[in-house]
Coordinates of C-alpha atoms in Angstrom, one line a residue:
X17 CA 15.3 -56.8 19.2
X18 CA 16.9 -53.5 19.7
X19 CA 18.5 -51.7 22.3
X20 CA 17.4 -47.9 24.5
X21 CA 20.5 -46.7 26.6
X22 CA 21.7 -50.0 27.0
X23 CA 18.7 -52.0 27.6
X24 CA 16.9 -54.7 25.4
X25 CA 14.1 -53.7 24.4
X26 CA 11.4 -55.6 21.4
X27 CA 11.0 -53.5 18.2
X28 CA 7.7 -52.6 18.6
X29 CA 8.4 -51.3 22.0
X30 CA 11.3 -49.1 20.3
X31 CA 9.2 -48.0 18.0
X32 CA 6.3 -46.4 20.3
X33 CA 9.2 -44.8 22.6
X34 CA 10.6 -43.5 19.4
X35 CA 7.4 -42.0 18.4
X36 CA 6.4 -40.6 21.7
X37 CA 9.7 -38.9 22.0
X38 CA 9.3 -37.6 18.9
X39 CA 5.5 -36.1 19.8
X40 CA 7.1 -34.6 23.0
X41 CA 9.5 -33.1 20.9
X42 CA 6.9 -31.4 18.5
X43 CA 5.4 -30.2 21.6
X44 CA 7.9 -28.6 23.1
X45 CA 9.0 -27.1 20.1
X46 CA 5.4 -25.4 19.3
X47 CA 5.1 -24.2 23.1
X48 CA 8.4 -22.6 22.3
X49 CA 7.6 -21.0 19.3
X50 CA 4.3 -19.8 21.1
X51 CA 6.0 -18.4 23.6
X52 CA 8.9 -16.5 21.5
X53 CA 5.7 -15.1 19.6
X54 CA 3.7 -14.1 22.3
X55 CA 6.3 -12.5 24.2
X56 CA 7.9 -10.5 21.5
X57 CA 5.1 -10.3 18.8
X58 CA 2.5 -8.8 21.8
X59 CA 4.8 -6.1 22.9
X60 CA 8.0 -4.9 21.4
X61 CA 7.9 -6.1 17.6
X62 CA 4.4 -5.5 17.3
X63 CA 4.9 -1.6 17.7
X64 CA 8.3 -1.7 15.8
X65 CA 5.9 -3.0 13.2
X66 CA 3.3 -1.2 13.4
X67 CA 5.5 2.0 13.3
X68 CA 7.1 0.9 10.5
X69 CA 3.6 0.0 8.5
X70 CA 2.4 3.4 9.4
X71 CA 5.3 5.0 7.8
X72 CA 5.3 3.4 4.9
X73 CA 1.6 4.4 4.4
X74 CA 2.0 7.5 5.0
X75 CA 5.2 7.2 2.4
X76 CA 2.9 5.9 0.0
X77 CA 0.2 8.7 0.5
X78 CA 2.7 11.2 0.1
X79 CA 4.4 9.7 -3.2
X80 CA 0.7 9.3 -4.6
X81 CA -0.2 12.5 -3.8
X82 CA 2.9 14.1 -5.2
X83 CA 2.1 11.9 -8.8
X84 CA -0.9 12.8 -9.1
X85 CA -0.8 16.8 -8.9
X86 CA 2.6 16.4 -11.1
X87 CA 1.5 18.5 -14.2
X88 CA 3.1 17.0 -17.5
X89 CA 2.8 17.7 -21.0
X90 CA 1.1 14.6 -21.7
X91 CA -2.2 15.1 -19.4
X92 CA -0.8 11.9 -17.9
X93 CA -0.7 11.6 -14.1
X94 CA 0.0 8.5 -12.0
X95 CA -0.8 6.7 -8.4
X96 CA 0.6 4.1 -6.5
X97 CA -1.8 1.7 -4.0
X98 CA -0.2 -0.2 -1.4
X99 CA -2.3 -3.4 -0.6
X100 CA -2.6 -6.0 2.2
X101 CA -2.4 -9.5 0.8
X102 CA -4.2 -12.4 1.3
X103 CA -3.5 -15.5 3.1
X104 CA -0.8 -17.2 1.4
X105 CA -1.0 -21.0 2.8
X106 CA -3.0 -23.0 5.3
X107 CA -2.9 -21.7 8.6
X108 CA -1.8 -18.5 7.7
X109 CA -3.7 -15.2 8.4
X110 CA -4.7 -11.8 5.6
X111 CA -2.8 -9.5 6.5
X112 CA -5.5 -7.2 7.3
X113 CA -5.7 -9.4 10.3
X114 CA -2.6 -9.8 11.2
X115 CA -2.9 -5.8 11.2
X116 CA -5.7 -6.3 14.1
X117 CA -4.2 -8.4 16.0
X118 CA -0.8 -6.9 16.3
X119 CA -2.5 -3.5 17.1
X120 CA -4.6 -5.0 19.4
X121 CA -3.3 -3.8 23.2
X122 CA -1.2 -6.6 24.9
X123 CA -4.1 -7.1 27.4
X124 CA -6.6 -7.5 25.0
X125 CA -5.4 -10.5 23.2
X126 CA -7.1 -13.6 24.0
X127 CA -5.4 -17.1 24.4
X128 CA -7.0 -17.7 21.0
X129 CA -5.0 -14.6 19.4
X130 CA -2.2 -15.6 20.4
X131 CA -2.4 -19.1 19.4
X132 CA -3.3 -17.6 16.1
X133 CA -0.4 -15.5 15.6
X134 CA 1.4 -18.1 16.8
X135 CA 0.1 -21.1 13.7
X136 CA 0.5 -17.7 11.4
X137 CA 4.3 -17.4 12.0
X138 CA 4.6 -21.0 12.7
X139 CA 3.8 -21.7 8.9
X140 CA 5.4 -18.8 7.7
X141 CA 8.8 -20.0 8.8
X142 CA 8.1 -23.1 7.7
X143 CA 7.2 -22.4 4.6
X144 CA 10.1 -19.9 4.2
X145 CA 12.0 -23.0 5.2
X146 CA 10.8 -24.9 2.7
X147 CA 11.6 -22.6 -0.2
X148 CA 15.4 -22.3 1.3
X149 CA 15.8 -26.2 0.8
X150 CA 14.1 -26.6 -1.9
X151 CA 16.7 -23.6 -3.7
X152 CA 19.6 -25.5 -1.4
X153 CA 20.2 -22.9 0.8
X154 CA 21.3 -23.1 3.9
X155 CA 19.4 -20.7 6.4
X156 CA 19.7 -20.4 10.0
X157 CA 16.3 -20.1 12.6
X158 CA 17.4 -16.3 13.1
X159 CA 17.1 -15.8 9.3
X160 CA 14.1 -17.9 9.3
X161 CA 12.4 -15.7 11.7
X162 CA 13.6 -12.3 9.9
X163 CA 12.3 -13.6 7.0
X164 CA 9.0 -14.3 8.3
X165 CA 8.7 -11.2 10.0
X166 CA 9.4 -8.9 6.9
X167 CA 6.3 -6.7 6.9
X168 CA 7.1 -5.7 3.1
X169 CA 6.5 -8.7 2.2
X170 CA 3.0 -8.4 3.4
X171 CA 1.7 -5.9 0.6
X172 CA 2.0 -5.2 -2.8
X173 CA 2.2 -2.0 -4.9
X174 CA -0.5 -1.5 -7.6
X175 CA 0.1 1.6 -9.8
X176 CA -2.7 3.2 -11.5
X177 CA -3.1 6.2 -14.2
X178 CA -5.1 9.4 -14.9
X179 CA -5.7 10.5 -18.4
X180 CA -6.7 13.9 -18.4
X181 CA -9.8 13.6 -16.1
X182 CA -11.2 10.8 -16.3
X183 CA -10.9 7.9 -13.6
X184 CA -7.8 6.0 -12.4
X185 CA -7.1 3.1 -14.3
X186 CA -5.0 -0.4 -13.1
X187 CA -1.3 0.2 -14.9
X188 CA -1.1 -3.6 -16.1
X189 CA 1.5 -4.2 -19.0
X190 CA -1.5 -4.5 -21.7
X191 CA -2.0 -1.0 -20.5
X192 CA 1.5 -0.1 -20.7
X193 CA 1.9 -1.7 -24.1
X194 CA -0.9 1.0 -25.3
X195 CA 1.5 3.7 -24.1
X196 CA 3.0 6.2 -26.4
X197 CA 6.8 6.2 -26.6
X198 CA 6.4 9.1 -24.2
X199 CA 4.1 7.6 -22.0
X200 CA 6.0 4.5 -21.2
X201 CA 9.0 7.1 -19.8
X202 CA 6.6 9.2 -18.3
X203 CA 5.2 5.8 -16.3
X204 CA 8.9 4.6 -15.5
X205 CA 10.8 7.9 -14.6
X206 CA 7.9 9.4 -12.6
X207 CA 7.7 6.6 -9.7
X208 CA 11.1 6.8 -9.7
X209 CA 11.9 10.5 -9.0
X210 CA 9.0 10.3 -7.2
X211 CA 9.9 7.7 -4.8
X212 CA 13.6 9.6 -5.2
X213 CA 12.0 12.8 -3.8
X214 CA 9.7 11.2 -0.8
X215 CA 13.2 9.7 0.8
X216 CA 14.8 13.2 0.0
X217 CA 11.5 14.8 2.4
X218 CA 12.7 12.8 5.0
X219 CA 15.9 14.7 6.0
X220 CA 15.5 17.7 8.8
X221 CA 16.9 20.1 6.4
X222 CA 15.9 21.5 3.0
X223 CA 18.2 23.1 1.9
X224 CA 20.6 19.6 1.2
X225 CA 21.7 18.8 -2.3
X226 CA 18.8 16.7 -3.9
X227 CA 21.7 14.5 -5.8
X228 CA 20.4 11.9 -8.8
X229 CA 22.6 10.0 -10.6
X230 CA 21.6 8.5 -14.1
X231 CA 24.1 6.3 -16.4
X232 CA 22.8 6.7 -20.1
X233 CA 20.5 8.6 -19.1
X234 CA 17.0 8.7 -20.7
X235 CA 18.3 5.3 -23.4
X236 CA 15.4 4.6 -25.3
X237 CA 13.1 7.5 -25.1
X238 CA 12.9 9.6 -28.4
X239 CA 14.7 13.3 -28.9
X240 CA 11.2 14.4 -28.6
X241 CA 10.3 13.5 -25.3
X242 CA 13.5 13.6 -23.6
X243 CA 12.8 17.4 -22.7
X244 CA 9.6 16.5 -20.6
X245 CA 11.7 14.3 -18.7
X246 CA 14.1 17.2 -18.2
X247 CA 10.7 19.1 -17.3
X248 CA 10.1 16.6 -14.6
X249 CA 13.6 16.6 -13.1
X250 CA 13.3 20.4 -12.5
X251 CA 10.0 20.2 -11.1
X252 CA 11.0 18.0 -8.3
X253 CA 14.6 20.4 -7.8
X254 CA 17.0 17.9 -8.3
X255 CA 20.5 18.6 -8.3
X256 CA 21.9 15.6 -10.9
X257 CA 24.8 13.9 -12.7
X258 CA 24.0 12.2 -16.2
X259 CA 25.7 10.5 -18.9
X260 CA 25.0 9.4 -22.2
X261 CA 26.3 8.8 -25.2
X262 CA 23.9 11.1 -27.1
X263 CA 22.7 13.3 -24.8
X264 CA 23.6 16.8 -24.7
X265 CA 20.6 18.2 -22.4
X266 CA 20.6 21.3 -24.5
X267 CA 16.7 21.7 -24.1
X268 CA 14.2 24.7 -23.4
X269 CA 12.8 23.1 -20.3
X270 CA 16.8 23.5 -18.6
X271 CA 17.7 26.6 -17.3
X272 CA 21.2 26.2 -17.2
X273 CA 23.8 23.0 -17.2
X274 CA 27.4 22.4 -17.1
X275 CA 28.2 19.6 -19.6
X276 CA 31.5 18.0 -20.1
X277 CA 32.4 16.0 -23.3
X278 CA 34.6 13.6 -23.4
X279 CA 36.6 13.1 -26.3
X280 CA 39.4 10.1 -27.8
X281 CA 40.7 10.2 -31.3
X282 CA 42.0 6.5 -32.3
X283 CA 44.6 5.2 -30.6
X284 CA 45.0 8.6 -28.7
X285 CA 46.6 7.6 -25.1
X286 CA 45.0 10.9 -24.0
X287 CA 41.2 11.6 -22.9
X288 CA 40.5 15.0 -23.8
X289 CA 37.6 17.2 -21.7
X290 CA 35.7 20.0 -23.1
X291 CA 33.1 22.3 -21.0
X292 CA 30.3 23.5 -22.3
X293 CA 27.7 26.2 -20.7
X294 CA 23.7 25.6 -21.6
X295 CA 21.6 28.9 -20.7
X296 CA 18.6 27.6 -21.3
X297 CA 19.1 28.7 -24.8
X298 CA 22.4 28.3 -26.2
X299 CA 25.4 26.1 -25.9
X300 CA 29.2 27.7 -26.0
X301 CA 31.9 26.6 -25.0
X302 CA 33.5 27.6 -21.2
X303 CA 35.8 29.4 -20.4
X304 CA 38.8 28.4 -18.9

């Protein structure tokens, strides 16, 4: 015998009230989350998505582009694809789809959209949830949501190559392995200053400072290279700040630099400076 707000009640009656409470429950909760879905993901979020999607594209297409004309010494040029995924559990949609349906017009989408972008985001958070526990983290429904709702997370980058002119090529690490010491810098440095130089486009004005900084700068690329990745910095008119232990950037690909070495004798309690002056040809010290 057991007893509901005070009453007596048999066990097996307990047990079916307990269970059809708990279906109610369910039930309100997935009309809820249909609901916060379908008024938000059919209107608002869906353009602030879109938007942002779009932008990134065009990001992409403008970083690719940019790679792929960049002239190097090597006759090695690079490209970076930005691709939709695929369904990642059950009852979750591609993301091509989900691109559909959330560019589909608000009075367009049919009971059966929405019920489908509501089971995609439905599993999504749960599964996000899931993840969260399972690392013991504690993560509130607002997170949950952002999480879930985290259109980077819907792609992937792929980055492919050009050798000379042949066709692109996947940039997998068994190709990377194959790379020349050169190569592998030219593969890591050029995304980089690429994706570096796209955010730099962004701004209203061009005539900002284009400002890089790199700490040991250029570590683990030989002597011979390190002047094509000087090459590259100058194409793309950045204004930077390096240090190394090694370098001097006294190379015929520089036009001009201002270095400053830094020097302490044993158990000196002083740091000592000395500027230097790089024309593109020679190195002497600067006047002060």
């Amino acid at each position: 015998v057991s007893y509901e707000q005070g009453k007596r009640v048999y066990f097996e009656e307990f047990c079916r009230r307990i269970r059809e409470k708990t279906e109610e429950t369910e039930l309100l909760i997935r009309q809820k989350d249909r609901e916060l879905f379908e008024n938000i993901l059919s209107d608002t979020l869906s353009r602030k998505l879109n938007a942002r999607i779009a932008e990134s594209r065009r990001w992409i297409q403008d970083m690719s582009a940019l790679m792929r004309k960049l002239d190097t010494s090597m006759s090695l040029s690079f490209s970076l694809d930005w691709r939709a995924k695929t369904a990642e559990g059950e009852g979750e949609l591609n993301t091509a789809e989900l691109e559909k349906l959330l560019n589909r017009d608000k009075e367009l989408l049919t009971a059966e959209d929405i019920g489908r972008l509501s089971s995609h985001f439905r599993n999504r958070i749960y599964t996000v949830k899931q993840t969260a526990e399972e690392n013991g983290d504690v993560v509130s429904y607002a997170d949950l949501v952002r999480e879930a709702l985290d259109y980077r997370k819907w792609f992937e980058f792929r980055m492919y190559y050009y050798r000379n002119d042949e066709n692109r090529k996947e940039l997998t690490n068994v190709a990377f392995n194959r790379f020349s010491g050169g190569e592998k810098a030219m593969a890591m440095y050029v995304p980089l200053f690429a994706a570096v130089n796209a955010q730099y486009k962004k701004a209203e004005r061009d005539d900002l400072p284009r400002m890089i900084a790199l700490d040991e700068a250029f570590a683990g690329v030989d002597d011979k290279n390190i002047g094509s990745m000087f090459e590259l910095v100058r194409k793309f008119d950045f204004d930077y700040i390096m240090n190394s232990q090694v370098l001097w950037g006294c190379y015929a690909s520089i036009p001009a630099l201002r270095i400053a070495e830094l020097l302490r004798p044993a158990n000196s309690q002083v740091v000592t400076v000395i500027y230097y002056l790089w024309n593109g040809k020679q190195r002497f010290i600067e006047e002060q």
